[in-house]
XYZ file of C-alpha atoms in Angstrom:
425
model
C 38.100 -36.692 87.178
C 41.835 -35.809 86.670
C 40.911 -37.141 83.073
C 38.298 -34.768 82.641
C 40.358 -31.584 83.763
C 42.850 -32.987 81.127
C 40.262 -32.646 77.917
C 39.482 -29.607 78.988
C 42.462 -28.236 78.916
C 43.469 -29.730 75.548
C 39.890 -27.991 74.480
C 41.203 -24.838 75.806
C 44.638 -24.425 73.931
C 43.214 -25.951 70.466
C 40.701 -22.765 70.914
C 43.549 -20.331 71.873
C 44.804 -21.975 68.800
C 42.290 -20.825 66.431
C 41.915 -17.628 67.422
C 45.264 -16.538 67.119
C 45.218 -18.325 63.357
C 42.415 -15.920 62.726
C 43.964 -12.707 63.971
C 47.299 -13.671 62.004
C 44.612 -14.312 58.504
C 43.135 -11.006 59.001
C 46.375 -9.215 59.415
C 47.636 -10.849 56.392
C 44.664 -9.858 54.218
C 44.641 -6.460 55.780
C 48.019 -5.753 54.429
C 47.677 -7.156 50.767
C 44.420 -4.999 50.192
C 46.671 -2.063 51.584
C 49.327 -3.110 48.683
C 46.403 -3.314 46.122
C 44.741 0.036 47.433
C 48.507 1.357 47.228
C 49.370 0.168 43.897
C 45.834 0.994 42.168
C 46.159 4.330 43.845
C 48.705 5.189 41.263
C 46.007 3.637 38.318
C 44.658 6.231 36.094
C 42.486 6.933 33.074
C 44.542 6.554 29.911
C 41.738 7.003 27.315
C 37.771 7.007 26.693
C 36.746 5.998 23.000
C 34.670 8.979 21.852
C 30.838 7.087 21.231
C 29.340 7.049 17.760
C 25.416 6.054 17.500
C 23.175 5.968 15.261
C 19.463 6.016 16.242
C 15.993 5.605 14.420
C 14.059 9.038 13.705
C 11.888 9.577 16.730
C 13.017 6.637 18.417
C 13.197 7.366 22.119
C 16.989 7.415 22.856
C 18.975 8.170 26.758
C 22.739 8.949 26.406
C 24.379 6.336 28.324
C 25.346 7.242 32.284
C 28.794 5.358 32.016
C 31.284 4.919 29.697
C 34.571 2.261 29.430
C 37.748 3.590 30.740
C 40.966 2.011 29.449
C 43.635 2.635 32.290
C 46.967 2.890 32.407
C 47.380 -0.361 33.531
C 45.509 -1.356 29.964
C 42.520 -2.770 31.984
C 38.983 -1.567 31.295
C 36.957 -0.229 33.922
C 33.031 1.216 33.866
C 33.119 5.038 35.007
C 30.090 7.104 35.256
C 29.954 10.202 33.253
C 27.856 13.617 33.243
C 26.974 15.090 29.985
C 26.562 18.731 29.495
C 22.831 17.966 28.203
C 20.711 14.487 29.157
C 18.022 15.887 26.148
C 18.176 13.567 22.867
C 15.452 14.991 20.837
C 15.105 12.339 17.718
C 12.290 14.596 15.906
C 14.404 15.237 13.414
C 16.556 13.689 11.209
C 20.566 15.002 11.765
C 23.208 14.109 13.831
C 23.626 16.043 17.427
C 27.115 16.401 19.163
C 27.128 16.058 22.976
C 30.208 16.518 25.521
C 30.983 14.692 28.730
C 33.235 14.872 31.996
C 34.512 12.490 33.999
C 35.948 12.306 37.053
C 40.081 12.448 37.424
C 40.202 12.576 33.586
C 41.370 15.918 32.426
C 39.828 15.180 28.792
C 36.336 15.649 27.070
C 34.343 12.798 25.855
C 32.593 12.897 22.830
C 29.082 11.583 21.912
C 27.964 11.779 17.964
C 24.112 10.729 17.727
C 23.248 10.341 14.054
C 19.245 10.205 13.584
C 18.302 8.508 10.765
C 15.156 8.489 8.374
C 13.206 5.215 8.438
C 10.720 3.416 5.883
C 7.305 4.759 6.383
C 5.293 3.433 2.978
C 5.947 1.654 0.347
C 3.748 1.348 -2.722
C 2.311 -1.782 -4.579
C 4.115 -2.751 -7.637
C 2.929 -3.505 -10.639
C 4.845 -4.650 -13.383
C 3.492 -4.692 -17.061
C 4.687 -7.026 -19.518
C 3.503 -8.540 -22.938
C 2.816 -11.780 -23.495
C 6.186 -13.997 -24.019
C 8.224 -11.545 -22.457
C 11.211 -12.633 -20.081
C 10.504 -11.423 -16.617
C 11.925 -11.178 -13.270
C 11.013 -9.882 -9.667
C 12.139 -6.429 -9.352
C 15.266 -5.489 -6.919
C 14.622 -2.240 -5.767
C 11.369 -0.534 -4.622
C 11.039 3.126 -4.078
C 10.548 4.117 0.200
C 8.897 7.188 1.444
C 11.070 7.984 4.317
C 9.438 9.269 7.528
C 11.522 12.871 6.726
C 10.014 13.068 3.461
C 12.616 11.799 1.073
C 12.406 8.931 -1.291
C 14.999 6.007 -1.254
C 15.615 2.994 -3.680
C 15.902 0.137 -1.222
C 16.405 -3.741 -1.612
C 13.254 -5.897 -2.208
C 12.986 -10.027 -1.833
C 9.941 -12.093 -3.203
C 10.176 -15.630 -2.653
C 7.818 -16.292 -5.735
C 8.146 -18.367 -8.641
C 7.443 -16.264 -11.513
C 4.029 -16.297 -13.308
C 4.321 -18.097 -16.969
C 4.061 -14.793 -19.897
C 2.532 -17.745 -22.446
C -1.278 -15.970 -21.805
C -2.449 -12.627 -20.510
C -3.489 -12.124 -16.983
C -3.160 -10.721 -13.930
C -1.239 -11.937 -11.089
C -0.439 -11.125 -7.618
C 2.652 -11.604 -5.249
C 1.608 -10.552 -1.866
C 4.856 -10.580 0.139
C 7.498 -8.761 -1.042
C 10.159 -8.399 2.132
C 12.165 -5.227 2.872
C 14.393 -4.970 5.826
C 13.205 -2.425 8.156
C 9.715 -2.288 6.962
C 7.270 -4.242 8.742
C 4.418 -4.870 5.937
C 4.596 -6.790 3.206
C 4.846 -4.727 -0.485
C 2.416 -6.245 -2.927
C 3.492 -7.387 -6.709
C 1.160 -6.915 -9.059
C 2.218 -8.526 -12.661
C -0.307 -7.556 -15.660
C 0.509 -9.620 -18.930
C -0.890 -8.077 -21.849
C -1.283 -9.518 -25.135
C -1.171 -5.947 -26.706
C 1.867 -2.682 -25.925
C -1.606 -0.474 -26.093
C -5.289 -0.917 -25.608
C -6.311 -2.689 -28.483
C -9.378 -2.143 -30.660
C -10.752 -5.559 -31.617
C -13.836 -6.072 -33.989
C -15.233 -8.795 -33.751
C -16.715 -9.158 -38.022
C -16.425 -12.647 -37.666
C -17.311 -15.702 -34.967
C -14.457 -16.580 -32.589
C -14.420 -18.462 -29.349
C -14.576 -16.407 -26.590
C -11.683 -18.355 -24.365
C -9.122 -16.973 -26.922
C -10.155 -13.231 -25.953
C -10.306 -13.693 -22.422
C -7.865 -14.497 -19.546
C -7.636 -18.535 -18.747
C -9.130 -17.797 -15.435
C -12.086 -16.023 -16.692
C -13.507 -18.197 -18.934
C -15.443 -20.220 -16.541
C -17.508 -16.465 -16.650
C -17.232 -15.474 -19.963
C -18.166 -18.714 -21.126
C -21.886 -18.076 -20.935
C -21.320 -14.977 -23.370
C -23.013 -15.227 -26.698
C -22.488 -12.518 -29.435
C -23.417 -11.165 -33.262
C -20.591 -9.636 -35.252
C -20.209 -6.274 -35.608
C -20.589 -4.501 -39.132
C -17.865 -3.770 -40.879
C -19.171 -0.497 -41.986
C -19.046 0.550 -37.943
C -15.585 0.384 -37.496
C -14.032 3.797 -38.670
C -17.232 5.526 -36.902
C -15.797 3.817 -33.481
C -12.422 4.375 -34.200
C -12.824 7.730 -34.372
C -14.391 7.557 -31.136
C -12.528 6.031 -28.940
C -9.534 7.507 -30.250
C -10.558 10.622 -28.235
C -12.285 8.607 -25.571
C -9.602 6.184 -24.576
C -7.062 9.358 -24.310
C -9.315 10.575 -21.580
C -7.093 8.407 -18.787
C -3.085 8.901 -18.539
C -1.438 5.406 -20.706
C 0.215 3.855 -17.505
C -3.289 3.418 -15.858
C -4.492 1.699 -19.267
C -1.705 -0.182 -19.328
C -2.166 -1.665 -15.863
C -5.478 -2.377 -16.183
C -7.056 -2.684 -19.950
C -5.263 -4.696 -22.514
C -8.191 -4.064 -25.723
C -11.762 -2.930 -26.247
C -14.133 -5.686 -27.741
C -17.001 -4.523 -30.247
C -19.636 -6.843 -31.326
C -23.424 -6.277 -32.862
C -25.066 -7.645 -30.015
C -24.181 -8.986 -26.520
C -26.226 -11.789 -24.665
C -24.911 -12.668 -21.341
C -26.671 -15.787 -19.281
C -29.714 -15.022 -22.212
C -29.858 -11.285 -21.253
C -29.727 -8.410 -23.866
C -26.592 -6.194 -22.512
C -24.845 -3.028 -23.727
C -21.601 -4.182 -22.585
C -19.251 -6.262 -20.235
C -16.174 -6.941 -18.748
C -13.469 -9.446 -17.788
C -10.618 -8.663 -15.908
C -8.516 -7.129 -18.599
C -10.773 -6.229 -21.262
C -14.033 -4.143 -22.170
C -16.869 -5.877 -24.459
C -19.476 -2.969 -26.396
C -22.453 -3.901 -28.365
C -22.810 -1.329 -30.947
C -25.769 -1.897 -33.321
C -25.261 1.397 -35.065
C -26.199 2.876 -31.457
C -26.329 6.724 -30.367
C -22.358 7.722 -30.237
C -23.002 9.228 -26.852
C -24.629 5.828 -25.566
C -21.758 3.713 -27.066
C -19.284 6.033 -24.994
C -21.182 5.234 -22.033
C -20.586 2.130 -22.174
C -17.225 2.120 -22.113
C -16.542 4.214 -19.595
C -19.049 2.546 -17.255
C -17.751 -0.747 -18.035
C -14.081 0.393 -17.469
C -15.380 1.443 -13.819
C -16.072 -1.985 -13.444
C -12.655 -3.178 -13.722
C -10.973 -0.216 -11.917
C -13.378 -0.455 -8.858
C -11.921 -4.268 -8.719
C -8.638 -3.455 -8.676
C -8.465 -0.456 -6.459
C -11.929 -1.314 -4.407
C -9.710 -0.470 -1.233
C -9.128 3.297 -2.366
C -12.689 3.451 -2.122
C -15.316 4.557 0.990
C -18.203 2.245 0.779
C -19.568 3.527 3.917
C -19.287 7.547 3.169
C -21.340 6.447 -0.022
C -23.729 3.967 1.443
C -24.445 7.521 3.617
C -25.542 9.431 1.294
C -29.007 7.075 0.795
C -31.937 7.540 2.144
C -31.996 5.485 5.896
C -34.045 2.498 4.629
C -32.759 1.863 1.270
C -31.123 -1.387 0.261
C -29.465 -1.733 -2.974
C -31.047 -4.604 -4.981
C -29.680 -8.111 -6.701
C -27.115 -6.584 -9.111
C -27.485 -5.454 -12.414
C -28.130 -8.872 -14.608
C -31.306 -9.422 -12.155
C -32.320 -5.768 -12.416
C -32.363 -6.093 -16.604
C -33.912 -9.429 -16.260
C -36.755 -8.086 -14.651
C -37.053 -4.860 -17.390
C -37.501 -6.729 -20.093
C -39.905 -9.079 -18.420
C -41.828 -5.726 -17.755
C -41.129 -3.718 -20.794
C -39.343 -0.959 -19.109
C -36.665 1.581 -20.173
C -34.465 2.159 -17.495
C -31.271 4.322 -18.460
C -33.017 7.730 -18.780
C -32.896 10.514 -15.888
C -35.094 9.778 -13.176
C -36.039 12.903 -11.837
C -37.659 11.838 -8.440
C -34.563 9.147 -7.856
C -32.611 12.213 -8.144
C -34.105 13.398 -4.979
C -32.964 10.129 -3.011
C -29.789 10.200 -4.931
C -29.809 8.037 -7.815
C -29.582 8.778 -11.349
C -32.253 6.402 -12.246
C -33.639 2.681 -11.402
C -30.782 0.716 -13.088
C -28.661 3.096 -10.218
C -30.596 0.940 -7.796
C -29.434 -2.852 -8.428
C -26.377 -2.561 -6.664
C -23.564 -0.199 -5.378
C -21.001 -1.052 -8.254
C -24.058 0.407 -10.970
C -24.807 3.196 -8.887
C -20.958 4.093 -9.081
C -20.266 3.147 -12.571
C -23.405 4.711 -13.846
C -22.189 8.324 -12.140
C -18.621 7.727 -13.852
C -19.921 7.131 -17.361
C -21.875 10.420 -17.249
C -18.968 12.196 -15.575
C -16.362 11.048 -18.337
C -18.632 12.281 -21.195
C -19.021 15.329 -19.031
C -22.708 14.985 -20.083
C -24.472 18.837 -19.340
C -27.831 17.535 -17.779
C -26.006 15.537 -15.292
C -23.772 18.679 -13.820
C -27.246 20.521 -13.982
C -28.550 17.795 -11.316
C -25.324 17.335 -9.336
C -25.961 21.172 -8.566
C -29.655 20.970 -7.410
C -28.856 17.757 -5.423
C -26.703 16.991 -2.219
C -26.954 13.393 -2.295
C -25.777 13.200 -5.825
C -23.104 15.981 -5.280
C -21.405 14.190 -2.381
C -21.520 10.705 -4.087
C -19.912 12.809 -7.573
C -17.294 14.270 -4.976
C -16.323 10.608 -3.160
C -16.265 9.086 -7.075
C -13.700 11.930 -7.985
C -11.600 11.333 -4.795
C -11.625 7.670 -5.774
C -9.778 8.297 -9.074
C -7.961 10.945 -7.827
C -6.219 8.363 -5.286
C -5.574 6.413 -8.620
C -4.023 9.034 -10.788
C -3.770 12.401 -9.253
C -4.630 14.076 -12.711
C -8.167 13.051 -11.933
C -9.806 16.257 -10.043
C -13.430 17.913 -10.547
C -11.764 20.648 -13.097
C -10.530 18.525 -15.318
C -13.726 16.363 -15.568
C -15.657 19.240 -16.273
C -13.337 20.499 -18.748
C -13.839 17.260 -20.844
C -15.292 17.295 -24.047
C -18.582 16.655 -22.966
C -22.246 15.078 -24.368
C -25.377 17.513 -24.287
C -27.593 14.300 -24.029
């Protein structure tokens, strides 16, 4: 029992102990946070950087609510910080100036806010060069900035460059600019001629020498008679004035020479002309100058519709049919089956004219029914201006063609197609 009274005591004191440890901890701490307090007390502000930022055009921006305080003790400390306006409006491009307090700092702070333009379009590239001409990727491409203003910036393709030993066309798809998120597209067009070339063809030639490499699988099945020798100042003199009728840089990116033969046969159909992807091939068999024009500019429709096919609105077009009209097998089938049956298909169809259509051959497919509209606006041919007038259908389609080349060359508006020298047949 007497041993028990004993443990407890010894229990007793090592508790007394303890607490009297603890009292003696806490009075120590107390007094070195008093010597902190007491010696930060006397810690000021020396300096606050002035901020500098520069921030995207319209990009939402929020001046910051604290800034970094170097004291006098050469620490840094976060302070908070009121400005005398919270509003960053990034609508336009400049640079703002804003002022802010802090407390127990008897100096302002400066914020300078510099908007910047950014990138808002790039256009495709296309380079032109002639056949066995040293090339290389372009290292600048002209931006549209988003306040209206152009800038040269840096451009990266990670391309091999196409071979110049044979003309074609060739595409690089993703050129890389910092701070524009699409790709720019390179377009390369190797000629074989500086300007659209007139080629008659007086004697037999194989066909894969006029053509581009990858074409000739296509052109392959192309059969022709040569031209007459005593036709070739009458079409020079034609197409001297025709080919002038579109600005050089778009026949330089996208027709290298204009092939004249007698006859054309294609897949053992009789045709007026064709095309490949850089060239334009006219039967002339002492034909009508107005119908030899024609051809050339409804061919060359052909080839621009290809290469710009996304400037143009299939569906606004497709509108202006009747409801239940479907365009037919193209135009090879649709001549295929007109010489089966004897028929002449290229004059004015008066009651097509009602539904829209210039006449049947308009029918076979969308890219006739366009092409056939551009040859008659390019010879600015009087009887076709006298239907566009009388016809809705016909005028819209006229007005969506015009809008198409106007996207390609801005020259290209309804005044100066009607100001054209023009055909009265």
């Amino acid at each position: 029992m007497k041993k028990k009274i004993f443990f407890m005591f010894l229990i007793f004191l090592m508790l007394l102990s303890l607490a009297s440890s603890e009292d003696i901890l806490k009075e120590k701490t107390l007094h070195t946070s008093n010597r902190i307090f007491a010696k930060q007390s006397n810690i000021k502000i020396k300096s606050i950087a002035d901020i500098y930022i520069t921030v995207k055009h319209n990009q939402r921006y929020q001046l910051p609510s604290s800034v970094t305080a170097v004291m006098t003790n050469n620490t840094k400390q976060k302070v908070l910080i009121t400005w005398n306006s919270n509003k960053v409006d990034t609508s336009k491009v400049r640079k703002l100036t804003f002022t802010g307090k802090v407390k127990n700092y008897n100096k302002s702070v400066k914020a300078t806010i510099n908007i910047v333009p950014v990138i808002t379009k790039i256009d495709d590239i296309i380079q032109v060069a002639l056949v066995g001409d040293n090339i290389e990727f372009p290292k600048k491409v002209k931006a549209i900035m988003s306040d209206g203003t152009t800038k040269y910036v840096d451009i990266l393709y990670n391309y091999s460059l196409p071979s110049t030993n044979m003309p074609g066309i060739y595409y690089c798809d993703k050129g890389i600019v910092s701070g524009y998120d699409k790709f720019v597209k390179l377009k390369w067009v190797i000629r074989r001629y500086p300007n659209v070339y007139l080629n008659f063809l007086t004697e037999r030639i194989k066909i894969d020498f006029l053509c581009p490499t990858y074409d000739y699988d296509n052109m392959k099945n192309l059969q022709y008679e040569p031209i007459d020798k005593s036709q070739i100042d009458r079409l020079k003199d034609i197409f001297s004035s025709e080919i002038n009728k579109y600005p050089k840089s778009l026949l330089s990116e996208n027709l290298d020479s204009i092939i004249f033969t007698k006859s054309l046969i294609y897949r053992e159909v009789p045709i007026g002309g064709t095309f490949d992807s850089m060239n334009i091939y006219i039967a002339d068999d002492n034909y009508l100058d107005a119908d030899v024009k024609q051809v050339f500019h409804h061919e060359f429709n052909h080839i621009l519709f290809n290469n710009y096919k996304y400037l143009f609105n299939e569906i606004e077009w497709t509108n202006c049919n009747p409801n239940d009209f479907k365009y037919g097998n193209g135009g090879l089938e649709f001549l295929k089956e007109t010489i089966k049956q004897g028929k002449k298909d290229y004059d004015f169809d008066d009651e097509l004219v009602k539904d829209g259509f210039i006449n049947p051959y308009s029918q076979s497919g969308i890219e006739e029914d366009i092409a056939i509209i551009a040859q008659y606006l390019f010879t600015n041919n009087k009887r076709f201006w006298e239907l566009i007038n009388n016809n809705d259908r016909l005028k819209k389609k006229v007005s969506l063609l015009i809008d198409f080349y106007n996207k390609i060359d801005p020259i290209f508006k309804e005044e100066y197609f009607k100001n054209l020298q023009g055909d009265s047949i």
